Coordinates of C-alpha atoms in Angstrom, one line a residue:
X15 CA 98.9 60.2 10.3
X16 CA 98.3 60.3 14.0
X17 CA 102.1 59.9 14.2
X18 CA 103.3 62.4 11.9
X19 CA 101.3 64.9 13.9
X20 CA 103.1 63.7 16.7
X21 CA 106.4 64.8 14.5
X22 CA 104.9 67.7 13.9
X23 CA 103.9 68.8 17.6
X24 CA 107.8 67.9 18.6
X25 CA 109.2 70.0 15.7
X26 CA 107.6 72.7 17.4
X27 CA 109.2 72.0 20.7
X28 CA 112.3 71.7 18.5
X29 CA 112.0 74.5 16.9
X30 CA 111.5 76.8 20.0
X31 CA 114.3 75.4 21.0
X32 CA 116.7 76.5 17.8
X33 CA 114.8 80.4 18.3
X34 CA 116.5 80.5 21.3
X35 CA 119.8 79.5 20.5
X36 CA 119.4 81.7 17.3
X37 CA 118.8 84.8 17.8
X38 CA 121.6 85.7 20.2
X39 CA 123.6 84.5 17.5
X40 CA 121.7 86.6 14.5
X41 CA 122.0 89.8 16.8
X42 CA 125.6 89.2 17.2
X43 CA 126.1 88.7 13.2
X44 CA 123.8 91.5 12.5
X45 CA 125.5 94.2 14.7
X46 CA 129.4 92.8 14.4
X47 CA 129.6 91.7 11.2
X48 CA 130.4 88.0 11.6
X49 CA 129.3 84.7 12.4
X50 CA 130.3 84.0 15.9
X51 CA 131.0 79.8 16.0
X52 CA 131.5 79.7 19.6
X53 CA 128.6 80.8 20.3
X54 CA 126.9 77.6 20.5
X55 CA 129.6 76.9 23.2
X56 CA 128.1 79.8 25.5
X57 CA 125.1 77.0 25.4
X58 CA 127.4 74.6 26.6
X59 CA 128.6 76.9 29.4
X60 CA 125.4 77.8 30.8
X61 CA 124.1 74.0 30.8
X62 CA 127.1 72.9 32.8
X63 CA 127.0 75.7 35.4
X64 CA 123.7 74.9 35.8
X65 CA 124.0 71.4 35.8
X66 CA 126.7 72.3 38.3
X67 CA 124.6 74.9 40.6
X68 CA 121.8 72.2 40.9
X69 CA 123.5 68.6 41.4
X70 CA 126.8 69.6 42.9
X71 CA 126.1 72.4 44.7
X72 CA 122.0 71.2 45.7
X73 CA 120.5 74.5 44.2
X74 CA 117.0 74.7 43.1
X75 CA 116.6 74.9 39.6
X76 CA 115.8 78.5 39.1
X77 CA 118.1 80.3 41.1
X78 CA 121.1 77.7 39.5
X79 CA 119.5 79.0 36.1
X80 CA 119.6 82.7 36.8
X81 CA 123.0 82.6 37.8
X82 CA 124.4 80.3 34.9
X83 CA 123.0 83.7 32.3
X84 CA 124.1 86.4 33.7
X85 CA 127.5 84.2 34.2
X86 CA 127.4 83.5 30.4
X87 CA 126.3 86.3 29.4
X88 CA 129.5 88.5 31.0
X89 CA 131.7 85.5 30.3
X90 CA 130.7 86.1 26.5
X91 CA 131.3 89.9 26.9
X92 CA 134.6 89.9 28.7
X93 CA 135.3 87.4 25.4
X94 CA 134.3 89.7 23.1
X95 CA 136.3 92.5 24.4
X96 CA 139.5 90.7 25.1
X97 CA 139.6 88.8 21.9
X98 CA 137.2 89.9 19.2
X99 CA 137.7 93.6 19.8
X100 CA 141.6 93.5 18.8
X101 CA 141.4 92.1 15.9
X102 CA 137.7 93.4 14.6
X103 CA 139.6 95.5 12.2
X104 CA 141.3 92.8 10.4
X105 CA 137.7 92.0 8.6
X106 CA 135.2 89.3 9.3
X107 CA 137.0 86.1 8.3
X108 CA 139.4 86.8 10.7
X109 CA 137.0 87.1 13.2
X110 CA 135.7 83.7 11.9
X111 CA 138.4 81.9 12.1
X112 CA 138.9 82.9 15.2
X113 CA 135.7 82.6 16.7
X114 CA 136.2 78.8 15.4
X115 CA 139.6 78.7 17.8
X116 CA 137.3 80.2 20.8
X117 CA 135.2 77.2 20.2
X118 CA 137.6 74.8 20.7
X119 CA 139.5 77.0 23.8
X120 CA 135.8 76.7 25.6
X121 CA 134.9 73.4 24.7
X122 CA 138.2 72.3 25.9
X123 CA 138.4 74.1 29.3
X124 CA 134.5 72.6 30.0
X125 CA 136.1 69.1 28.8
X126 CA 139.1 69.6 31.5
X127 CA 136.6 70.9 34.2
X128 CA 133.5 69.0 34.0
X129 CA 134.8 65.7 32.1
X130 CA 133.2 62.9 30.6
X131 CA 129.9 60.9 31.0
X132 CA 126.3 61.7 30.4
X133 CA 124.6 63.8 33.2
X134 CA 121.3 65.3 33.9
X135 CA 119.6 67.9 36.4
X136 CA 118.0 67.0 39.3
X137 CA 114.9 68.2 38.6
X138 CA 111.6 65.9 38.1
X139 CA 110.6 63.8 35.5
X140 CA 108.6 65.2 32.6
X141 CA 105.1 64.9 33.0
X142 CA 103.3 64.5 29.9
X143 CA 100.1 65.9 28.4
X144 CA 98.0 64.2 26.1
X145 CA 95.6 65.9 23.8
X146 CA 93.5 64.4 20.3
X147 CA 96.0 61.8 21.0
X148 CA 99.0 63.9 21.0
X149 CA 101.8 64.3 23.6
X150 CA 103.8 66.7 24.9
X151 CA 105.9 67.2 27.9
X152 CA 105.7 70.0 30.1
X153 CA 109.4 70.8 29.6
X154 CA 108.9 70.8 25.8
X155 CA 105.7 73.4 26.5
X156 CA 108.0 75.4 28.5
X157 CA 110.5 75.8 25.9
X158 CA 107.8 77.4 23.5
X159 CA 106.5 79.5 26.1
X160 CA 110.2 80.8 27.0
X161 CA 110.6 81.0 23.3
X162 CA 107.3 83.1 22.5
X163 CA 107.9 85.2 25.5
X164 CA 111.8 85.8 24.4
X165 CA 111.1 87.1 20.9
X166 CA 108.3 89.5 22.1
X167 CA 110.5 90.7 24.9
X168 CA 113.2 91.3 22.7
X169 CA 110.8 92.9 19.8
X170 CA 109.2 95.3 22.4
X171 CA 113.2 96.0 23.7
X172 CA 114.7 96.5 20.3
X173 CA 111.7 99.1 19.2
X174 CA 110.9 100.8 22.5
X175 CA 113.8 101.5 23.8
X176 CA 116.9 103.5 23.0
X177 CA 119.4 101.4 23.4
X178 CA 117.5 99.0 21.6
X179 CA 117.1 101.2 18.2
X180 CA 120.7 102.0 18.9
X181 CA 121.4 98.4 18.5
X182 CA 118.8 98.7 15.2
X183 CA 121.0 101.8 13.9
X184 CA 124.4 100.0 14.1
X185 CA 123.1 96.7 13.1
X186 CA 121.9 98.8 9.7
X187 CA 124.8 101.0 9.5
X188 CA 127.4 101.8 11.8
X189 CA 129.5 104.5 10.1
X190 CA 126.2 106.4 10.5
X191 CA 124.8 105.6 13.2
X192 CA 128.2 106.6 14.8
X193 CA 127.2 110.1 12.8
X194 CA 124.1 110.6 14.8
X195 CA 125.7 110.7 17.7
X196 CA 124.9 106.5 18.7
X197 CA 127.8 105.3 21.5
X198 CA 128.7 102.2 19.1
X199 CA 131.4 100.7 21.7
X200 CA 128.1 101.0 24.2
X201 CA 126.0 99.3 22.2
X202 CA 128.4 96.8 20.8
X203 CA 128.7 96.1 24.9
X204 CA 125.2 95.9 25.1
X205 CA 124.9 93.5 22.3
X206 CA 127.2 91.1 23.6
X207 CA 125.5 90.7 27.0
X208 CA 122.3 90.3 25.2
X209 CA 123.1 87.8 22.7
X210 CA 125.5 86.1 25.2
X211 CA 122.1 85.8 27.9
X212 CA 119.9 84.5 25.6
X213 CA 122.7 81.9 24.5
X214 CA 122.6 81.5 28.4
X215 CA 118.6 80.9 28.4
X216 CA 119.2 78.3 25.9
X217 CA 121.7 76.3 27.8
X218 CA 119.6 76.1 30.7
X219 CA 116.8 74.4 28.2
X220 CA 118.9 72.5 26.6
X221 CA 120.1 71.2 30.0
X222 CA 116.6 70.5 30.6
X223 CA 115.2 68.8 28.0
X224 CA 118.3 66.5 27.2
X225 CA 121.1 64.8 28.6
X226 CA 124.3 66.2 29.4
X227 CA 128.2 65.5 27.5
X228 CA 130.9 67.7 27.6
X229 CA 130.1 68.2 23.1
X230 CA 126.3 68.5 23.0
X231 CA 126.7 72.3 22.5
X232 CA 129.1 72.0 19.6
X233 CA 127.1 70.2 17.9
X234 CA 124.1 72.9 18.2
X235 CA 126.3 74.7 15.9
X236 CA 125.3 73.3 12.7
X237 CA 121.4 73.6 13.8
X238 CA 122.2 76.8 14.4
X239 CA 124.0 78.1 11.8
X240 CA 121.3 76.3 9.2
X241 CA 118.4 78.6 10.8
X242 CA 120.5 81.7 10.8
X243 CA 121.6 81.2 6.9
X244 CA 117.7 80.3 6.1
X245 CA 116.3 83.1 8.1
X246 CA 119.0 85.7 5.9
X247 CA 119.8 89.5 7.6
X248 CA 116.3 90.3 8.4
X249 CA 114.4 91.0 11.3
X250 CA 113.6 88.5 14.4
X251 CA 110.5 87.5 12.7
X252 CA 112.5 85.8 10.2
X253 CA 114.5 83.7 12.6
X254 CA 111.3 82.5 14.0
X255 CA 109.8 81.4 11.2
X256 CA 113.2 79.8 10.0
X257 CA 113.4 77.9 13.8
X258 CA 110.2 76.7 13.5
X259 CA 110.6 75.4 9.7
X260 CA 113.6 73.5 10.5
X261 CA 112.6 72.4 13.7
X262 CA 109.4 70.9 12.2
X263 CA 111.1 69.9 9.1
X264 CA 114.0 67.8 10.9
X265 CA 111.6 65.8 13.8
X266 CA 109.2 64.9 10.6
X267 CA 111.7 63.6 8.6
X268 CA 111.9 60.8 11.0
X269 CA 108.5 59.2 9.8
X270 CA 110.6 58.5 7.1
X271 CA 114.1 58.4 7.0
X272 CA 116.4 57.6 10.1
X273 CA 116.7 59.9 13.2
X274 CA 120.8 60.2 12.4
X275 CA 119.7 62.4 9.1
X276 CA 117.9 65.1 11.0
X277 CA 120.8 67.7 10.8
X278 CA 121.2 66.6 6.7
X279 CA 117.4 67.6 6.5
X280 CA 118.1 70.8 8.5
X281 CA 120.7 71.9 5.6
X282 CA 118.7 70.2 2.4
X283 CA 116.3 72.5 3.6
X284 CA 118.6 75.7 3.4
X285 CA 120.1 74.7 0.0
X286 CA 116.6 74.3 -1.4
X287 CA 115.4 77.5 -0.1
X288 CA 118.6 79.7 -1.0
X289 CA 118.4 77.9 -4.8
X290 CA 115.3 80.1 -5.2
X291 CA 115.5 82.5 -2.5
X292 CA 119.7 83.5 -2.1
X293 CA 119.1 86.3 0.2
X294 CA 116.9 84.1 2.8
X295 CA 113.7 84.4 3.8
X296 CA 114.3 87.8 5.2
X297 CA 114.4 89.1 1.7
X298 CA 117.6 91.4 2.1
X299 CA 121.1 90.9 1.1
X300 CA 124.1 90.8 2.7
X301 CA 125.6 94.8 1.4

């Protein structure tokens, strides 16, 4: 049992990890209407400039981290403006599709750049902590920190402040949120930089607590998408407990089946929960 604890304790490190890469990605679906595929490749993005900033260019890890969001998080804005806005009116599954061909477009220009091989920050070892037995690194522990101190910063943002419950009004109901005098072009800008940042923060963790190839961030996609479907088009609570579900669900799957099935478990667990449950565990429906 001592070992399926351990499972557990990493699915929580996990499943930090997925709340950050997930709720940039919810916002975005929430307020423009469609699943955004290459985001996941912002995450890819930020890793590599920061990999970049620290072993190329002999920056400390922070200040190679702060640059590598707010680069990714205009990079994904000056995206959204010179290829989603265009065609926005053409419905979501255009914007789908195309979000699918951005994918590819910044997967391939980090391929040509960066190319291949494994590679990894210059930063220290983990250390690990052991506890009743237990361990966890202090890179893991960070990741929950960042991810707790991410979804109350952007709770507090979203419900104190006004461009936050402008991004609350549009996400409900744009058409009337444009009635009551809400700037929806400004807060779709604002949107993008936020979700685009916090695919940013996730980069530079996932550049931290793995190594480095030119297609770990497309594959995040799947992960990714499996929380968002689970958590439904609710509120940032629900992502969290959907991050933390799968997280925990897919690292203790692997005190029994292979570590290769953990993404299956990820979407078992989905297709069980929307059997019963089709709107998510949000508990609202897509209109």
């Amino acid at each position: 049992m001592s070992l399926l604890a351990q499972y557990f304790v990493t699915g929580i490190a996990t499943g930090s990890f997925l709340i950050l890469a997930t709720i940039g990605f919810s916002l975005t679906r929430q307020v423009e209407g469609f699943l955004n595929i290459a985001h996941a490749e912002l995450l890819g993005v930020s890793a590599f400039i920061t990999w970049g900033l620290n072993v190329l260019a002999g920056w400390p890890l922070l200040p190679s981290a702060a640059v590598a969001i707010v680069v990714t998080s205009v990079f994904g804005l000056v995206i959204a403006r010179a290829v989603y806005d265009p065609i926005k009116k053409l419905g979501p599954a255009v914007l789908l599709i195309t979000s699918v061909g951005v994918a590819y477009v910044i997967g391939g220009g980090v391929d040509a750049v960066v190319g291949t091989g494994i590679r990894t920050l210059d930063i220290p070892l983990a250390t690990t902590y052991k506890f009743y037995g237990l361990r966890i690194t202090n890179y893991q522990l960070m990741v929950i920190a960042l991810a707790a101190l991410t979804a109350v910063t952007l709770a507090l943002f979203l419900n104190k402040t006004s461009t936050g419950l402008a991004i609350r009004a549009v996400a409900a109901n744009p058409e009337l949120a444009a009635s009551r005098g809400v700037d929806v072009r400004k807060t779709s800008r604002a949107t993008w930089l936020i979700s685009s940042g916090l695919a940013g923060l996730a980069g530079v963790m996932l550049a931290m607590i793995a190594t480095l190839s030119t297609d770990i961030a497309f594959h995040q996609i799947l992960k990714i998408l499996a929380v968002a479907i689970l958590a439904g088009l609710g509120s940032l609570y629900s992502v969290i407990l959907s991050g933390l579900i799968v997280g925990v669900a897919m690292d203790m799957s692997v005190y029994w089946i292979p570590a290769g099935y953990r993404p299956l478990i990820a979407f078992a667990i989905v297709i069980i929960v929307l059997l019963f449950r089709p709107q998510g565990l949000s508990g609202r429906k897509a209109a």
